[in-house]
Amino acid sequence: MPQAKLWVKGWIRDVLEKRAVLRKDTCKGRVVLIPKGEVTSDPSAMRPITCLNISLKCLNATIASVLEGYLVRALPTQQNAVRRGTWGVTEARTIDGMLTQVSRRGKELYSSSIDFSKAFDSISHEYIRRMMGYIRVPEIVRKTNSDFLEFCTVQYEVRSGRTASRSRTLDVKRGVPQGDTLSPMIFCLAVAPISFCLDSGMRGYQVRTTTNGSYISKRYSHLFFADDLELYAETEEELSTGIAIVQQCASAVNLSLNPTKCATTHRLGSGADRVPILPVLRDSGYKYLGNPESGYSSDRGTLY
């Protein structure tokens, strides 16, 4: 549809150059709630799928292409999401697995899997505006994104067979609106200060590897993949320090930890003993990036 493509390109140019304005109906999203398992009427057991206006998605993709160049310099190396040319999930899983293997060869490893409550829905819009200004994103892009945040509305929808129940239209007062390529970039920028605080406050876990016959030593204090966070330390005291840093920094950006989905393990060299520091899951093993971290023992009340 070449004519539609030309119209959208012209509309994006006009919006960015302020010859056209964003309207509320353009910034309206639809969130379809899909049951995670069995059919249920409980919203907490449903997965939200966000659908946006196609013109708005194209506009946000244009903003994302500009923002990407600034994130290359702004994002910490521990953030494995939204990096072009890298297999972020694969790299994060590989490093996490490598650290576990090292711990099995005789070096203790304390680690913690951190889950944030409603992570994408909690970041304030004013904070997003300030962070984009801090990394010097062009004003025309910041203003357009700010207008989108101001006008963004959403309507929730639950389907049962051929019928659908819809909520009234709600203003989005905070959070990173999802449904396009821009939202994970903004979120990763928002949580970047947590990484910098962890780097300055933790020594991390040291790993030595061999490359071309030479030993390379590197320390890992944490890994991020969007909102999935893993902490690594050589002592329980340092891990507790890292958890405190995360709690303090998260609170500053309006995030809070979800204790029911956080887990902490202590791996001895033999892999025989692991003790909890944070509350652990009560029904199943914790999953990091979709992979089970371990099994769950109801007898000991800890991950193993």
Coordinates of C-alpha atoms in Angstrom, one line a residue:
M1 CA 0.0 0.0 0.0
P2 CA 2.4 2.7 -1.2
Q3 CA -0.1 5.6 -0.7
A4 CA -0.7 4.6 2.9
K5 CA 3.1 4.4 3.5
L6 CA 3.6 7.9 2.0
W7 CA 0.8 9.3 4.2
V8 CA 2.3 7.9 7.4
K9 CA 5.8 9.1 6.5
G10 CA 4.4 12.6 5.9
W11 CA 2.3 12.5 9.1
I12 CA 5.4 11.5 11.2
R13 CA 7.4 14.4 9.6
D14 CA 4.6 16.8 10.3
V15 CA 4.3 15.7 14.0
L16 CA 8.0 15.9 14.6
E17 CA 8.2 19.3 12.9
K18 CA 5.1 20.5 14.8
R19 CA 3.0 21.1 11.7
A20 CA 0.6 18.5 13.1
V21 CA -0.4 17.6 16.7
L22 CA -0.9 14.3 18.4
R23 CA -4.5 13.7 19.3
K24 CA -5.9 11.6 22.2
D25 CA -7.6 9.2 19.8
T26 CA -4.2 8.5 18.1
C27 CA -2.6 7.8 21.4
K28 CA -5.3 5.5 22.6
G29 CA -4.2 1.9 23.3
R30 CA -6.2 -1.3 23.8
V31 CA -5.0 -3.9 26.3
V32 CA -6.4 -7.4 25.8
L33 CA -6.1 -9.6 28.9
I34 CA -5.3 -13.2 28.0
P35 CA -5.3 -16.0 30.7
K36 CA -1.8 -17.3 31.5
G37 CA -3.2 -20.8 32.1
E38 CA -6.7 -21.9 32.6
V39 CA -9.6 -19.7 31.7
T40 CA -10.2 -17.3 34.6
S41 CA -11.9 -14.0 35.5
D42 CA -9.0 -13.0 37.8
P43 CA -7.0 -10.1 36.1
S44 CA -3.9 -11.0 38.1
A45 CA -3.8 -14.4 36.4
M46 CA -4.0 -12.8 32.9
R47 CA -1.3 -11.5 30.6
P48 CA -1.8 -8.0 29.2
I49 CA -1.2 -7.7 25.4
T50 CA -1.1 -4.0 24.3
C51 CA -2.3 -3.0 20.8
L52 CA -1.5 0.5 19.5
N53 CA -2.6 2.6 16.6
I54 CA -0.3 1.6 13.6
S55 CA 0.5 5.2 12.8
L56 CA 1.6 5.8 16.4
K57 CA 3.7 2.6 16.4
C58 CA 5.5 4.0 13.3
L59 CA 6.0 7.3 15.0
N60 CA 7.4 5.6 18.1
A61 CA 9.7 3.4 15.9
T62 CA 11.1 6.6 14.4
I63 CA 11.7 8.0 17.9
A64 CA 13.3 4.7 18.9
S65 CA 15.7 4.8 15.9
V66 CA 16.9 8.2 17.2
L67 CA 17.0 7.2 20.8
E68 CA 19.0 4.0 20.0
G69 CA 22.1 6.1 19.1
Y70 CA 22.1 7.8 22.5
L71 CA 21.5 4.6 24.4
V72 CA 24.7 3.1 23.1
R73 CA 26.6 5.5 25.3
A74 CA 24.2 5.8 28.1
L75 CA 23.3 2.2 28.9
P76 CA 25.5 0.1 31.3
T77 CA 27.2 -2.9 29.8
Q78 CA 25.3 -5.1 32.2
Q79 CA 22.1 -4.3 30.4
N80 CA 21.7 -7.1 27.8
A81 CA 18.4 -5.9 26.3
V82 CA 17.8 -3.5 23.4
R83 CA 21.4 -3.9 22.0
R84 CA 21.5 -4.2 18.3
G85 CA 23.7 -6.9 16.9
T86 CA 23.8 -9.0 20.2
W87 CA 21.9 -12.0 21.3
G88 CA 21.0 -10.4 24.6
V89 CA 19.1 -13.3 26.2
T90 CA 21.7 -15.9 25.0
E91 CA 24.6 -13.8 26.4
A92 CA 22.9 -13.3 29.7
R93 CA 22.0 -17.0 30.1
T94 CA 25.6 -17.9 29.1
I95 CA 27.2 -15.6 31.7
D96 CA 24.7 -16.8 34.4
G97 CA 25.5 -20.4 33.6
M98 CA 29.3 -19.7 33.5
L99 CA 29.1 -18.2 37.0
T100 CA 27.2 -21.3 38.3
Q101 CA 29.8 -23.6 36.7
V102 CA 32.7 -21.7 38.4
S103 CA 30.9 -22.0 41.8
R104 CA 30.8 -25.8 41.3
R105 CA 34.6 -25.9 41.0
G106 CA 35.2 -24.8 44.5
K107 CA 34.4 -21.1 44.8
E108 CA 31.3 -20.0 46.7
L109 CA 28.7 -18.0 44.9
Y110 CA 25.9 -15.9 46.5
S111 CA 23.3 -14.8 43.9
S112 CA 19.9 -13.2 44.0
S113 CA 17.2 -13.0 41.4
I114 CA 15.3 -9.7 41.7
D115 CA 11.7 -9.2 40.5
F116 CA 10.1 -5.8 40.4
S117 CA 6.4 -5.3 41.0
K118 CA 4.6 -3.9 37.9
A119 CA 7.9 -2.7 36.6
F120 CA 6.9 -1.1 33.3
D121 CA 3.8 0.4 34.9
S122 CA 5.6 2.2 37.8
I123 CA 8.1 4.6 36.2
S124 CA 6.9 8.2 36.4
H125 CA 6.5 10.2 33.2
E126 CA 8.5 13.2 34.6
Y127 CA 11.4 10.9 35.4
I128 CA 11.3 9.6 31.8
R129 CA 11.4 13.2 30.5
R130 CA 14.3 14.0 32.8
M131 CA 16.3 11.0 31.8
M132 CA 15.9 11.7 28.0
G133 CA 17.1 15.2 28.7
Y134 CA 20.0 14.0 30.7
I135 CA 21.4 12.0 27.8
R136 CA 20.7 14.9 25.5
V137 CA 18.1 13.4 23.1
P138 CA 17.1 16.1 20.6
E139 CA 14.4 18.4 22.0
I140 CA 12.1 17.8 19.1
V141 CA 12.1 14.0 19.9
R142 CA 11.7 14.6 23.6
K143 CA 8.8 17.0 23.1
T144 CA 7.0 14.5 20.8
N145 CA 7.5 11.7 23.2
S146 CA 6.3 13.9 26.1
D147 CA 3.1 14.7 24.2
F148 CA 2.5 11.0 23.7
L149 CA 2.9 10.4 27.4
E150 CA 0.6 13.2 28.2
F151 CA -2.2 12.1 25.8
C152 CA -1.8 8.3 26.2
T153 CA -5.0 6.5 27.2
V154 CA -5.9 2.8 27.4
Q155 CA -9.0 0.6 27.4
Y156 CA -8.9 -2.9 28.9
E157 CA -10.6 -5.8 27.2
V158 CA -11.5 -9.3 28.4
R159 CA -12.9 -11.8 25.9
S160 CA -15.1 -14.8 26.7
G161 CA -16.0 -16.8 23.6
R162 CA -17.4 -14.3 21.1
T163 CA -18.2 -11.6 23.6
A164 CA -15.9 -9.0 24.9
S165 CA -16.1 -6.8 28.0
R166 CA -14.3 -3.4 27.9
S167 CA -13.4 -0.9 30.6
R168 CA -13.9 2.8 30.3
T169 CA -11.1 4.7 28.7
L170 CA -8.4 5.4 31.3
D171 CA -5.7 8.1 31.3
V172 CA -2.1 6.6 31.7
K173 CA -0.7 8.8 34.5
R174 CA 2.6 6.8 34.9
G175 CA 4.5 3.9 33.5
V176 CA 6.2 3.1 30.2
P177 CA 3.4 2.5 27.6
Q178 CA 4.0 -0.8 26.0
G179 CA 3.2 -2.3 22.6
D180 CA 6.1 -1.0 20.4
T181 CA 9.9 -0.9 20.0
L182 CA 10.2 2.3 22.1
S183 CA 8.9 1.1 25.4
P184 CA 11.8 -1.4 26.3
M185 CA 14.4 1.3 25.4
I186 CA 12.8 3.8 27.7
F187 CA 12.5 1.3 30.5
C188 CA 16.2 0.2 30.2
L189 CA 17.2 3.9 30.3
A190 CA 15.1 4.4 33.4
V191 CA 16.7 1.6 35.4
A192 CA 20.3 2.4 34.2
P193 CA 21.1 4.2 37.5
I194 CA 20.6 1.0 39.4
S195 CA 23.5 -0.6 37.5
F196 CA 25.8 2.3 38.1
C197 CA 25.0 2.2 41.9
L198 CA 25.6 -1.5 42.0
D199 CA 29.0 -1.1 40.2
S200 CA 30.1 1.5 42.7
G201 CA 28.8 -0.4 45.8
M202 CA 29.7 -4.0 45.1
R203 CA 32.9 -5.9 44.3
G204 CA 31.0 -8.7 42.5
Y205 CA 32.1 -12.2 41.7
Q206 CA 35.4 -12.8 40.1
V207 CA 35.8 -15.1 37.1
R208 CA 39.0 -16.1 35.4
T209 CA 38.8 -17.4 31.8
T210 CA 41.4 -18.4 29.2
T211 CA 41.4 -16.7 25.8
N212 CA 44.2 -17.5 23.3
G213 CA 46.3 -18.9 26.0
S214 CA 46.0 -15.8 28.2
Y215 CA 44.1 -15.5 31.5
I216 CA 41.4 -12.9 31.7
S217 CA 39.9 -11.9 35.0
K218 CA 36.5 -10.2 35.2
R219 CA 34.1 -9.3 38.0
Y220 CA 30.3 -9.6 37.7
S221 CA 28.2 -7.7 40.3
H222 CA 25.0 -8.1 38.3
L223 CA 23.2 -8.8 35.0
F224 CA 20.2 -7.0 33.7
F225 CA 17.9 -8.1 30.9
A226 CA 15.2 -5.3 30.8
D227 CA 13.5 -5.8 34.2
D228 CA 15.1 -9.2 35.0
L229 CA 18.0 -8.6 37.5
E230 CA 20.5 -11.0 38.9
L231 CA 23.1 -10.1 41.6
Y232 CA 26.3 -12.0 42.2
A233 CA 28.7 -11.8 45.2
E234 CA 31.4 -13.8 47.0
T235 CA 30.0 -13.3 50.5
E236 CA 26.6 -13.1 52.1
E237 CA 27.4 -9.6 53.5
E238 CA 28.2 -8.2 50.1
L239 CA 25.0 -9.7 48.6
S240 CA 22.9 -8.1 51.3
T241 CA 24.6 -4.8 50.5
G242 CA 23.7 -5.3 46.8
I243 CA 20.1 -6.0 47.7
A244 CA 19.9 -2.9 49.9
I245 CA 21.4 -0.8 47.0
V246 CA 18.7 -2.2 44.6
Q247 CA 15.9 -1.4 47.1
Q248 CA 17.2 2.2 47.7
C249 CA 17.7 2.9 44.0
A250 CA 14.5 1.3 42.9
S251 CA 12.6 3.3 45.4
A252 CA 14.1 6.5 44.0
V253 CA 12.7 5.7 40.5
N254 CA 9.3 4.5 41.9
L255 CA 10.0 0.8 41.6
S256 CA 9.5 -1.8 44.4
L257 CA 10.6 -5.3 44.8
N258 CA 8.1 -8.2 44.7
P259 CA 9.3 -10.4 47.6
T260 CA 7.1 -13.4 46.5
K261 CA 9.1 -13.6 43.3
C262 CA 12.6 -12.8 44.5
A263 CA 15.0 -15.7 45.3
T264 CA 18.4 -15.9 46.8
T265 CA 20.8 -18.9 46.7
H266 CA 24.2 -19.8 48.2
R267 CA 26.2 -22.2 46.1
L268 CA 29.1 -23.9 47.8
G269 CA 31.9 -25.4 45.8
S270 CA 30.2 -28.8 46.1
G271 CA 26.8 -27.4 45.3
A272 CA 25.5 -29.1 48.4
D273 CA 24.2 -26.2 50.5
R274 CA 22.2 -23.1 49.5
V275 CA 20.6 -20.7 52.0
P276 CA 17.9 -18.1 51.5
I277 CA 18.5 -14.4 52.2
L278 CA 15.4 -12.9 50.4
P279 CA 12.0 -14.7 50.5
V280 CA 11.8 -17.4 47.9
L281 CA 9.0 -18.6 45.7
R282 CA 6.5 -20.8 47.4
D283 CA 5.1 -22.9 44.6
S284 CA 7.8 -23.4 41.9
G285 CA 11.4 -22.8 41.0
Y286 CA 12.4 -19.2 40.0
K287 CA 12.9 -18.7 36.2
Y288 CA 15.6 -16.3 35.0
L289 CA 14.9 -15.3 31.3
G290 CA 12.5 -18.2 31.0
N291 CA 14.9 -20.9 32.3
P292 CA 14.3 -22.6 35.7
E293 CA 17.1 -21.6 38.1
S294 CA 16.6 -24.6 40.3
G295 CA 14.1 -26.9 41.9
Y296 CA 12.1 -26.1 45.0
S297 CA 12.2 -28.0 48.2
S298 CA 9.1 -27.5 50.5
D299 CA 10.9 -29.4 53.3
R300 CA 13.8 -26.8 53.5
G301 CA 11.9 -23.8 52.3
T302 CA 14.7 -22.8 49.9
L303 CA 15.7 -23.2 46.4
Y304 CA 18.1 -26.0 45.7

